[in-house]
Every structure is written in structure tokens, then in C-alpha cells.
Coordinates of C-alpha atoms (C1' of nucleotides) in Angstrom, one line a residue:
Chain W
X129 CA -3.4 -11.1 -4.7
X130 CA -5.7 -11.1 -1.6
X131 CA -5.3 -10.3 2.1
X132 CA -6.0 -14.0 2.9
X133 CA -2.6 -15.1 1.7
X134 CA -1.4 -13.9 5.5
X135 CA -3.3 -16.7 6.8
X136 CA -1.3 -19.2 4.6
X137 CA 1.9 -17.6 4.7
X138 CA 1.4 -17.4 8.8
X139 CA 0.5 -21.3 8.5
X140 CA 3.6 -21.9 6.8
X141 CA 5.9 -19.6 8.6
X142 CA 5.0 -21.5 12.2
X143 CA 4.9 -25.1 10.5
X144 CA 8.3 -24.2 9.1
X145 CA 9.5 -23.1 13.0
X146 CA 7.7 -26.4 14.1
X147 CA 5.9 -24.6 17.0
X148 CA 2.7 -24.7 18.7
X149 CA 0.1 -21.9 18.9
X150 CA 1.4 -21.7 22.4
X151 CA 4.6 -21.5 21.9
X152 CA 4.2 -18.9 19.0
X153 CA 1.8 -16.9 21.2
X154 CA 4.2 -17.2 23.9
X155 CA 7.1 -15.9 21.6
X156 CA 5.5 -13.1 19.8
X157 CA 2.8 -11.5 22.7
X158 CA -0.2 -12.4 21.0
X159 CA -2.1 -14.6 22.1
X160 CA -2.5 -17.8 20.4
X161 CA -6.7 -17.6 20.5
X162 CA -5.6 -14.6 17.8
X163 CA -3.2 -16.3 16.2
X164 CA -5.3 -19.3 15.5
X165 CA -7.6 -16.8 14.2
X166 CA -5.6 -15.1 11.9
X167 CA -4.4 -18.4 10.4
X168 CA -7.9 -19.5 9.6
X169 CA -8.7 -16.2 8.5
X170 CA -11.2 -15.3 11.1
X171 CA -9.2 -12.1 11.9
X172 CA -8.4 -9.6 10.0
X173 CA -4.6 -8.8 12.3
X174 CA -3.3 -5.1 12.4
X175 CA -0.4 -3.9 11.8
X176 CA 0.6 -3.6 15.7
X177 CA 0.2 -7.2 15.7
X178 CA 1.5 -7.9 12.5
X179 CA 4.6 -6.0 13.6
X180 CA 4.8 -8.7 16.8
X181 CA 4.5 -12.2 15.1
X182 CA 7.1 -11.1 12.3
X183 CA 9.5 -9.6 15.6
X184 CA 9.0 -12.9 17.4
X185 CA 9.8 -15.2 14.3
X186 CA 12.4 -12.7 13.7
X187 CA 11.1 -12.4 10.3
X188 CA 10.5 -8.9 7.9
X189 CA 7.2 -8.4 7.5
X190 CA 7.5 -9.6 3.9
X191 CA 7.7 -13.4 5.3
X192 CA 4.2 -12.6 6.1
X193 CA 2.7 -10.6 3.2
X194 CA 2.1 -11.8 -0.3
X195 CA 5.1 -10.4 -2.4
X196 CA 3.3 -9.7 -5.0
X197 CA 0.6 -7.7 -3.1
X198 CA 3.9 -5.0 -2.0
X199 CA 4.5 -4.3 -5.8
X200 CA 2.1 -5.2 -7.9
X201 CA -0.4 -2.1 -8.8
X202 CA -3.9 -2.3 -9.2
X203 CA -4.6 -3.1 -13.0
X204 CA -4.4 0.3 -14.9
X205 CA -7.8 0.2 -15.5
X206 CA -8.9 3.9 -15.3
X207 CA -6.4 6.7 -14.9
X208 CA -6.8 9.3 -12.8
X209 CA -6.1 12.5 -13.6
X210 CA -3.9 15.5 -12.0
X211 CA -3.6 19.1 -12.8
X212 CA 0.1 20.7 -12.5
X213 CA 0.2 24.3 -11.5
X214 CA 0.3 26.0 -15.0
X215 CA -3.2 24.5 -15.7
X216 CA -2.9 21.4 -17.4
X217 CA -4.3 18.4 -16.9
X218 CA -2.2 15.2 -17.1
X219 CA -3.3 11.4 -16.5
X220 CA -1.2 9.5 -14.1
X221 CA -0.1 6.2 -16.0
X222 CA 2.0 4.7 -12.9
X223 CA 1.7 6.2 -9.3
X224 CA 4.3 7.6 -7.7
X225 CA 5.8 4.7 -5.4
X226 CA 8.5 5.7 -2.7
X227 CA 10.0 1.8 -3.3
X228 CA 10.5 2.9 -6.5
X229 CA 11.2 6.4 -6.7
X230 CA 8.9 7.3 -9.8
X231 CA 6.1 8.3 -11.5
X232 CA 4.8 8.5 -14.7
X233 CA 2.5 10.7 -16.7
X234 CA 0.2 11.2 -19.7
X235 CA 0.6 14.4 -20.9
X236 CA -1.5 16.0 -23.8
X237 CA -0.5 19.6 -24.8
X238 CA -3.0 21.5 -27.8
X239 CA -0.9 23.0 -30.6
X240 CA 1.9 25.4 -29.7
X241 CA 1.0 24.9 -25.7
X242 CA 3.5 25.4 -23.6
X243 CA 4.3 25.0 -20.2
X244 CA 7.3 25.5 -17.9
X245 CA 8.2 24.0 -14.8
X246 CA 10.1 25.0 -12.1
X247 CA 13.5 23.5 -10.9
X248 CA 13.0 20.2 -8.9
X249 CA 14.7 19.0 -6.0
X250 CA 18.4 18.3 -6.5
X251 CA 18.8 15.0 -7.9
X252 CA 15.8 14.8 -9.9
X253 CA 15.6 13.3 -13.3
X254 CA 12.6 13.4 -16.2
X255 CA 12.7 11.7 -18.9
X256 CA 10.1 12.1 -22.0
X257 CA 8.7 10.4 -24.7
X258 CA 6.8 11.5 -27.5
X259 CA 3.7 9.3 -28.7
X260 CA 2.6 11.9 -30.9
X261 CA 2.9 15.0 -32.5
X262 CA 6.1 17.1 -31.9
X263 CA 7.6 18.4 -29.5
X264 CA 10.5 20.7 -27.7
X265 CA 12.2 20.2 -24.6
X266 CA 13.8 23.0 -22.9
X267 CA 16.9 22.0 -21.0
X268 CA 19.1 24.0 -19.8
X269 CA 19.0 27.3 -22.0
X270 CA 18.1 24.7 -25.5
X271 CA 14.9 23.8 -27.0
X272 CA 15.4 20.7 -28.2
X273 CA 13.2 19.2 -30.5
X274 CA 11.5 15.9 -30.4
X275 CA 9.4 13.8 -32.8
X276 CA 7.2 10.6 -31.9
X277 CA 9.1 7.8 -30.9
X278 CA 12.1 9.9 -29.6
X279 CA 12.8 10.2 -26.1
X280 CA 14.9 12.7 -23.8
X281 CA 16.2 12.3 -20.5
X282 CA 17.3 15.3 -18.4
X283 CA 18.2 16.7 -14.9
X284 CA 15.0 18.4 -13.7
X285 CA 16.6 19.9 -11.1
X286 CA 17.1 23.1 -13.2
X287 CA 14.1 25.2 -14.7
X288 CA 12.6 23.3 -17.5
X289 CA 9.9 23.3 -20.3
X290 CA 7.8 21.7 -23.0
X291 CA 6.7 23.4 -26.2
X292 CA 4.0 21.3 -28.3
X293 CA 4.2 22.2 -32.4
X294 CA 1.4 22.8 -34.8
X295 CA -0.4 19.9 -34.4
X296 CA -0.2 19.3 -30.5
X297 CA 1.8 16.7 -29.1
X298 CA 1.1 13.5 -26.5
X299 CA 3.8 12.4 -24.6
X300 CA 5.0 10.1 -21.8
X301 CA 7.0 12.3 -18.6
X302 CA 8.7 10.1 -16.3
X303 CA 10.1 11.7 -12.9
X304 CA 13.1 9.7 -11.0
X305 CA 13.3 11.2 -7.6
X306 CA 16.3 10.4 -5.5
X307 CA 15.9 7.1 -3.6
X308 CA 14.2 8.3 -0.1
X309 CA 16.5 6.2 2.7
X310 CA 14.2 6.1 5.8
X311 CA 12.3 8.8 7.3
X312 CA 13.8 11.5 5.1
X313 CA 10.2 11.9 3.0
X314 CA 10.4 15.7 2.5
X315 CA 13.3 15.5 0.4
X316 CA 12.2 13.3 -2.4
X317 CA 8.7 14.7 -2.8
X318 CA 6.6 14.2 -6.2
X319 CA 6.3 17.3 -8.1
X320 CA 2.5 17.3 -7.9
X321 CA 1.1 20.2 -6.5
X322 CA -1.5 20.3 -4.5
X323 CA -4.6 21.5 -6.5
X324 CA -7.5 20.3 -7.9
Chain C
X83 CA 11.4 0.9 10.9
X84 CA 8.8 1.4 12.6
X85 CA 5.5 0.7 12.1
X86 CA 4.9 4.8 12.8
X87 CA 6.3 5.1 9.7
X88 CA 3.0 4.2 8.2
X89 CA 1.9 7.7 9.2
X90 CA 4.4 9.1 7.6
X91 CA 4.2 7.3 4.5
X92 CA 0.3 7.9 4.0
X93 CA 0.7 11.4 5.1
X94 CA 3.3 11.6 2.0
X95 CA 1.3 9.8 -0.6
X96 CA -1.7 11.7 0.6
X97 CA 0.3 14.7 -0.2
X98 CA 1.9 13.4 -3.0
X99 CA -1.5 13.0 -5.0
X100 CA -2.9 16.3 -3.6
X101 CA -6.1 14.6 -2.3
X102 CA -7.8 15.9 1.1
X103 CA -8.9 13.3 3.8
X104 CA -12.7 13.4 2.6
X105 CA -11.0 12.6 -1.3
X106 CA -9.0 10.3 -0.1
X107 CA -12.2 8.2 1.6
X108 CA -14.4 8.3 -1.0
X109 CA -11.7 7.1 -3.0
X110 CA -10.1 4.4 -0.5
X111 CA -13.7 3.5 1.2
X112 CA -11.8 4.2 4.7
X113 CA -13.7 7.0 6.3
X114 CA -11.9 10.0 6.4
X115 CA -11.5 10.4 9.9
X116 CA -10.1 6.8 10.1
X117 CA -7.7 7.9 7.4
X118 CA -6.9 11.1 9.9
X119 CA -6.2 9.1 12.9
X120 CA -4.0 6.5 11.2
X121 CA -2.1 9.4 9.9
X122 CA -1.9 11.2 12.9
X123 CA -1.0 7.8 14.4
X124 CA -3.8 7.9 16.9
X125 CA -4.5 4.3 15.6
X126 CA -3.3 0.6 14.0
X127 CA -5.1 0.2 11.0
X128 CA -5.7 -3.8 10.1
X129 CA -4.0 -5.3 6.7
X130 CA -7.8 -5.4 5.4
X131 CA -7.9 -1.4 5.9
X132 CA -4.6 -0.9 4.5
X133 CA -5.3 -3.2 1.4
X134 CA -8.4 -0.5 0.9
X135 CA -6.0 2.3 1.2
X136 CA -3.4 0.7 -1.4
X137 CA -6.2 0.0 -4.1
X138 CA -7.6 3.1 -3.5
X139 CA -4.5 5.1 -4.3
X140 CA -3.7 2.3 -6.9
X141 CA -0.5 1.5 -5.4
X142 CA 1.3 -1.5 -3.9
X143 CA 1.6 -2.0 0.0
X144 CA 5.0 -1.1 0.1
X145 CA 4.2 2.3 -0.5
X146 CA 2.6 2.6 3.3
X147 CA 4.9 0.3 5.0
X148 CA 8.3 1.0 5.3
X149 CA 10.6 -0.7 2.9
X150 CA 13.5 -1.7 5.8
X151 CA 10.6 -3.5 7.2
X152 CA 9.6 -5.8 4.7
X153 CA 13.2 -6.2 3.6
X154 CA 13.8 -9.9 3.5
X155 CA 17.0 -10.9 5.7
X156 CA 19.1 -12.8 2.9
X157 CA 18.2 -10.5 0.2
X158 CA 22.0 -10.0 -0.7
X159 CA 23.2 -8.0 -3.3
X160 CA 21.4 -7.1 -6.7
X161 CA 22.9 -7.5 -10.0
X162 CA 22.2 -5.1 -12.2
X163 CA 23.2 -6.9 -15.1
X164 CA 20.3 -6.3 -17.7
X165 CA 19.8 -9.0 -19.4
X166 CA 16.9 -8.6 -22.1
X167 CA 17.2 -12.4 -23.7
X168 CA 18.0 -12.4 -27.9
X169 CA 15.0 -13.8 -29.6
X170 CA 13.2 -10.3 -29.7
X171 CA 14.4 -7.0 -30.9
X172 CA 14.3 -4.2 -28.8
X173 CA 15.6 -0.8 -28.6
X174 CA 17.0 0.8 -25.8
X175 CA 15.0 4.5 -25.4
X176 CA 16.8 5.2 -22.4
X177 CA 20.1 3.4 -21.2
X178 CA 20.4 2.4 -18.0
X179 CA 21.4 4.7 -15.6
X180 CA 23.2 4.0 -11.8
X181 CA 21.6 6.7 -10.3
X182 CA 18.2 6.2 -11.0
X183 CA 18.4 2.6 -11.7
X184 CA 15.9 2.4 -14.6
X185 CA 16.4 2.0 -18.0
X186 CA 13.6 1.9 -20.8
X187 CA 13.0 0.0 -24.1
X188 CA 11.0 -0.3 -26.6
X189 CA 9.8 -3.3 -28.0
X190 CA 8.2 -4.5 -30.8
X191 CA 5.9 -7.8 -31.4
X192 CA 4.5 -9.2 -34.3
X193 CA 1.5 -10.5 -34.5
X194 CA 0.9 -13.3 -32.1
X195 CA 4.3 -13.6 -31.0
X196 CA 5.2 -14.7 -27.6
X197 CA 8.1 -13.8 -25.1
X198 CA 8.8 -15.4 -22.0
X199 CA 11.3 -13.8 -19.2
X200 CA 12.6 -16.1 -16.3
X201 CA 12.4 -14.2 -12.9
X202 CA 14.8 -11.2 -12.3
X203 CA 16.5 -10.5 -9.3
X204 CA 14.4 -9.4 -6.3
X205 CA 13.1 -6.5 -5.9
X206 CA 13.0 -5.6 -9.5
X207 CA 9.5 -3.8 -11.0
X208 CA 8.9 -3.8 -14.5
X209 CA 6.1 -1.1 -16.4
X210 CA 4.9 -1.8 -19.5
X211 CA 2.8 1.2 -21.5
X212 CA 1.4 -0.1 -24.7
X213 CA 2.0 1.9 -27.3
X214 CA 0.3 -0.1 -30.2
X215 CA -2.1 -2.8 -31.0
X216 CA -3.0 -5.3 -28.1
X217 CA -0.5 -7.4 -25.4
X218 CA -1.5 -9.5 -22.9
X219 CA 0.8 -9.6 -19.7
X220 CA 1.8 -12.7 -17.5
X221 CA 2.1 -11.5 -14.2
X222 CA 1.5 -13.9 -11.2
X223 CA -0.4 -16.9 -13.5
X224 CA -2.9 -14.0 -14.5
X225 CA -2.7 -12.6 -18.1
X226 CA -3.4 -9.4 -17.9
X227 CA -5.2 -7.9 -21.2
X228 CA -3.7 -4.6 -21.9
X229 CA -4.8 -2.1 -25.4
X230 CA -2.9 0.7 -27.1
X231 CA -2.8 3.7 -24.2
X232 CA -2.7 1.3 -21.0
X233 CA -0.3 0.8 -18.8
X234 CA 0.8 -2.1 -16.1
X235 CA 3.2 -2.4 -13.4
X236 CA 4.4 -5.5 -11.5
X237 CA 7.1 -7.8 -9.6
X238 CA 9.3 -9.2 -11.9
X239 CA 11.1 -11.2 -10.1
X240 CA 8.8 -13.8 -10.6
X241 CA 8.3 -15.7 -14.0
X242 CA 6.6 -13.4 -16.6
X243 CA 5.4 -13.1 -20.2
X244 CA 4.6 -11.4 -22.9
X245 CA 1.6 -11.9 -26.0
X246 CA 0.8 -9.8 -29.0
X247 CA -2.4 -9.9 -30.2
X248 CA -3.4 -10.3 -33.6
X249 CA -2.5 -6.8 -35.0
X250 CA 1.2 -6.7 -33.1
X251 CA 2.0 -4.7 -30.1
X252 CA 4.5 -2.4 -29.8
X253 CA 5.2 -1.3 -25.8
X254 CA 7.3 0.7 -23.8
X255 CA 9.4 -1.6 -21.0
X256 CA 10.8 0.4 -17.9
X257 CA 12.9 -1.9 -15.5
X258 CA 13.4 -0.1 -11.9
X259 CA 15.9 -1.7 -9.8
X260 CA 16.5 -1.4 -6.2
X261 CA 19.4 0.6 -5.0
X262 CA 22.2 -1.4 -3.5
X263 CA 23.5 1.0 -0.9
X264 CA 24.0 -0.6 2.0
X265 CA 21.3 -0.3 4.6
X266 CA 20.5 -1.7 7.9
X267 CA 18.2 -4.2 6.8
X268 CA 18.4 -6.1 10.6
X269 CA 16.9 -3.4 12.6
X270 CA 13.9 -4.1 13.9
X271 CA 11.9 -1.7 15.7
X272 CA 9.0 -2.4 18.5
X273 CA 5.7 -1.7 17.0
X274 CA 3.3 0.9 18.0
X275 CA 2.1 0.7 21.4
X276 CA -1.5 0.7 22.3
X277 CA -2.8 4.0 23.4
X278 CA -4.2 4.3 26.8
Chain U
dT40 C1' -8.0 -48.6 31.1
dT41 C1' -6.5 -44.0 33.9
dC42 C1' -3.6 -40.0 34.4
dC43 C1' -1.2 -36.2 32.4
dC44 C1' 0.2 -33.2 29.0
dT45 C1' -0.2 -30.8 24.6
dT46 C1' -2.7 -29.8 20.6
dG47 C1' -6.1 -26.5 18.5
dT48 C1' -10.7 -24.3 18.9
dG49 C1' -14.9 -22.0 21.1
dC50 C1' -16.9 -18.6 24.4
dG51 C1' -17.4 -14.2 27.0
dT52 C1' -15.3 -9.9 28.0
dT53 C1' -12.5 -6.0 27.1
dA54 C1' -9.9 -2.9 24.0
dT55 C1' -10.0 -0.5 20.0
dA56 C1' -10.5 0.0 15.0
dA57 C1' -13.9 2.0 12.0
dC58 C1' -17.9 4.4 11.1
dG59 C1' -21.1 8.6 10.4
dC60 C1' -22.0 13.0 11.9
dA61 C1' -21.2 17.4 13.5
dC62 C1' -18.2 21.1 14.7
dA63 C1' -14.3 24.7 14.4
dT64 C1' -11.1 26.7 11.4
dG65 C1' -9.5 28.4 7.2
dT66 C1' -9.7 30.1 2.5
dG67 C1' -11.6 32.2 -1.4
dC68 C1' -15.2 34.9 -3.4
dT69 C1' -18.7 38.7 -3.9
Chain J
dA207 C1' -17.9 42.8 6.2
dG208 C1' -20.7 38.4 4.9
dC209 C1' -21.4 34.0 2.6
dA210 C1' -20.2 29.5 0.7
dC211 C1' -17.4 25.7 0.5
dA212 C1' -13.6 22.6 1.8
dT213 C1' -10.4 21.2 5.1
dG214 C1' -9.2 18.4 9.2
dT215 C1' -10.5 17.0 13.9
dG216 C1' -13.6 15.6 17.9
dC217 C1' -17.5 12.8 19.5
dG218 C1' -20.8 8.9 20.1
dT219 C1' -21.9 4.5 18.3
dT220 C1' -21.1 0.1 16.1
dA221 C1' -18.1 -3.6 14.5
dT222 C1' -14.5 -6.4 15.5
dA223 C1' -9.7 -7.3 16.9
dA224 C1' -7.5 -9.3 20.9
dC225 C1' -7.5 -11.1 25.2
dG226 C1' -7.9 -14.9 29.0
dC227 C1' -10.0 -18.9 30.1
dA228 C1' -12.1 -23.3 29.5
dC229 C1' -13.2 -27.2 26.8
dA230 C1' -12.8 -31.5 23.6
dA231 C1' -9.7 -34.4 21.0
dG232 C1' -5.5 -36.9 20.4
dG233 C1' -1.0 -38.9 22.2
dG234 C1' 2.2 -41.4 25.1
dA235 C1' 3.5 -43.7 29.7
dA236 C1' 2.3 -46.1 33.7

DNA sequence: TTCCCTTGTGCGTTATAACGCACATGTGCT
DNA sequence: AGCACATGTGCGTTATAACGCACAAGGGAA
């Protein structure tokens, strides 16, 4: 999915209203030298203008932008990788997206590793599952144990940990954070810390 | 929404993958004091800037632009009736749940074998994580090669499809839904004035 | 035909997005 | 303390988005 797909969706959005570059310059404040532009790709709009055409069409901006290109993630080609507090190093399979509310990581602990977390914010659920090796889960005051190809999902919100066995374990941990309505970003942060 | 809110959300990706500004440009290919004044809202950035910013941070554009924005006006309501269609045998790793509105299965091809889902609702994002052998992906016309360890994520609500290569593939399928509390969806918001 | 209007595109100027570099601050380390 | 490094911001320059205006092409209507 490319940028260029504005152009045509633009086209199609003002053929559909059956109005002139005038007339759509005169109805969203931009002037139809730039909208012309933007249709034929000459112009690369911003997102103050953007903002204008899909106002004056009285359109969201996803009448303009490729829906594929708001949800669709690059292809998981390489991973990149994030340390948690507690030094250890996991790969990030799917970036946290606000949309969506999640994130998803590849976790690797050695044999007998273990690592604790802290309680989340209220609301938030993990879920885990084991590729390989075996594991334990704490949650709540029980370490439960897990094999590969089981899975556990649990309220985070509450002091948690993982416990690998004798031969290490590899594991999938998903975080659900609560669904962020609006402007309230600082309550459904990611649990990544900032470090390096 | 406004289209401030773009500050916001890049601050809080930024954050949320504990990269710093000069990171975050070698890894975008936006200079970093670009990415500072778009964050700071001292400027509009254009789509082809904000596509840069996405990719870089491998996620889709509706994690910088607010989602009430791009909200399409006769969305309606979401049914969250999961239907996973007979011919193929999967297992449900983790049910689905209201609250976060995901549920996981796990799904196992044989050798060549071929699946084929209609569209889902709107909205709805599917992530596959291959577990086992080789599956190819149909996302937007495109199949999308995918080996034991690698992940994808992508609209579903447009016709999609599944391959197993000639070994099988067994693969993890997460389904994330959008939330269907009721939100002002018509609110539209003036865009960011130009600085003087 | 001529006149008038509307269509979309091209041109020159202005506003500003985007860049590279340098600076001030902060943090950790010895 | 001092040093080294990383962070984020300010500055000057370049690239380009956006503007207003003017032009050429295509319809009708007389």
C-alpha cells in the first residue's frame, strides 16, 4: 500500500461529489492549484490540509487514506528487539498499536531464568504461550506450570512472574491494555521501559 | 480529534518503544529535529513523512492519527460473532474475551492445504505467528511468504487466505476486534493552524 | 463565427516542512 | 570535581507544499 493511493482516492472522492476543482477548493480552503496537484500526485499534502479536504467533503480521513495502509504493518521481516527492566532481552513480534490495544512479544528465558514483573495498570491482561521448553507462570500467589503448546491468560494488573525449567523455555507474551478512548494516553501505556 | 493529537500519539509510541529522537531518525529516516517539532507540534508533517514514521516504527498509520478521525461515518455496530468457517480444524488457545476483544487459535494445515476467509467486519486485525513449517498469507492480493518464527498482521476485513507449504504449517491466529462503546464518531475538529 | 463561462493545468511567489549541524542540559561514570 | 556520552532543542539553509493569478482547451447560446 503506497501514499499515492490519496491521489486516487481524492479523484474518486470529488468525482463522486460531482464538483469542480473550484468548487472543492472553494469548499475545503485549499486552493484548487493544490488540489489538482495532490490528485495527480504532484504534492505530497500535509496533514493540515489533509485535515481541510476531508472537513469540507465532510468525510473521516479514512475516505482519503488507503484502508489498508491504517492497519496493515510492515511485513515482519526483522524484529527488533527490547530489553525489560530485569535485563532480558525480548523480540517484539507485533508493535504495540493504540487501535488495537496490544503487543506481542518473543521471549527466550535460559534454564531456570526467572523474571518478575511488576503490577500493570488496572485493567491489563497477558496472555502466554509456550513454544518451547517449560515453563511457570506466577499469578496471583501460584506458579502454574506450563508446557509447549499451552497457553495462560491472566490479569497483569497484579505482581507477576515467569520461571523457565531445566531446559529454558521460549514463549509468546501478549499484553491487552485497556482500550485508550481519546486523549487519555497515559493510562493505557505499554509496559516497555525505557532502556536500552 | 484533532489533528494535534498526532503529537500526542508519536510522543506515546516514541515513549512506548523507548527510542530517543536521534533513534527514532535513524530508524524513521525523518531527522530527529523534524521528529521533535512534529511532536512538540511546532509543525504539519506531510502523509509522505508520516508514511516514513509508520514504517519506521513498523506500525500502521492509525497508530499516529487519531482513530475518531479516520472513523468512517456509517461504520455501525460490530458483530462480534466469531465465525471461524468448518472445513479446518482449529483450537481455541484463548476464548474470546469482551474486554479485550481478542481471542486466539491455533490452527493446523497440512501440507498444501488451502483456506479462504471472506472479509470480516470492519475494523477487525488479524495476527498470524507461525509456529511450524511454511504459510503463505493473502492479504490485499499480495501473498505474503511467512516461515516457522514470523509473524504478520493485517485488515481483515477484506478477503484473505491462507497456504501451507509443502511440510504443513501450524500458526497461531489472534483476531482483535474494535470496541463497540459508543463514541462520538461525528466530531470533527479544525485542523492545526499555521504558525505565524 | 463571436462571446462568455467553466474546466483543469502551468508559472512565479510566499510560507513552511525538512534537513544538517551545533549548542545547552542532563546523567552516569571514574 | 572532571570527563564522556546521550538527550532534546535552536539555528541557518534547502526543498517543497501552498498560494494567487493567468493561460489554453472545451462547451453551449446568441
Amino acid at each position: 500500500m503506497d501514499t499515492d493511493d490519496i491521489t486516487l482516492k481524492l479523484r474518486d472522492v470529488r468525482a463522486a461529489s460531482g464538483l469542480s476543482l473550484s468548487k472543492a477548493a472553494e469548499l475545503t480552503g485549499v486552493s484548487k492549484a493544490m488540489l489538482g496537484q495532490i490528485e495527480r500526485g504532484e504534492s505530497s499534502p500535509t496533514i493540515s490540509t489533509l485535515w481541510k479536504i476531508a472537513k469540507g467533503f465532510q468525510l473521516p480521513l479514512s475516505a482519503l487514506i488507503g484502508t489498508d495502509a491504517l492497519r496493515d504493518t510492515n511485513d515482519g521481516d526483522l524484529f527488533r528487539t527490547v530489553t525489560f527492566p530485569g535485563s532480558i532481552a525480548v523480540k517484539i513480534v507485533f508493535p504495540y498499536d493504540p487501535a488495537l490495544g496490544a503487543e506481542t512479544f518473543h521471549v527466550d528465558l535460559s534454564p531456570n531464568q526467572r523474571y518478575d514483573s511488576a503490577a500493570h495498570a488496572a485493567g491489563v491482561t497477558e496472555e502466554v504461550f509456550v513454544l518451547d521448553g517449560t515453563l511457570e507462570v506466577l499469578r496471583g500467589g501460584d506458579w502454574v506450570p506450563l508446557q509447549s503448546g499451552q497457553g495462560l491468560r491472566f490479569a497483569a494488573d497484579l505482581p507477576h512472574g515467569y520461571r523457565a525449567g531445566d531446559v529454558g523455555a521460549t514463549f509468546l507474551n501478549m499484553h491487552h491494555y485497556v482500550p485508550t478512548n481519546g486523549r487519555d494516553l497515559a493510562a493505557g501505556q505499554p509496559a516497555m521501559e525505557p532502556r536500552q
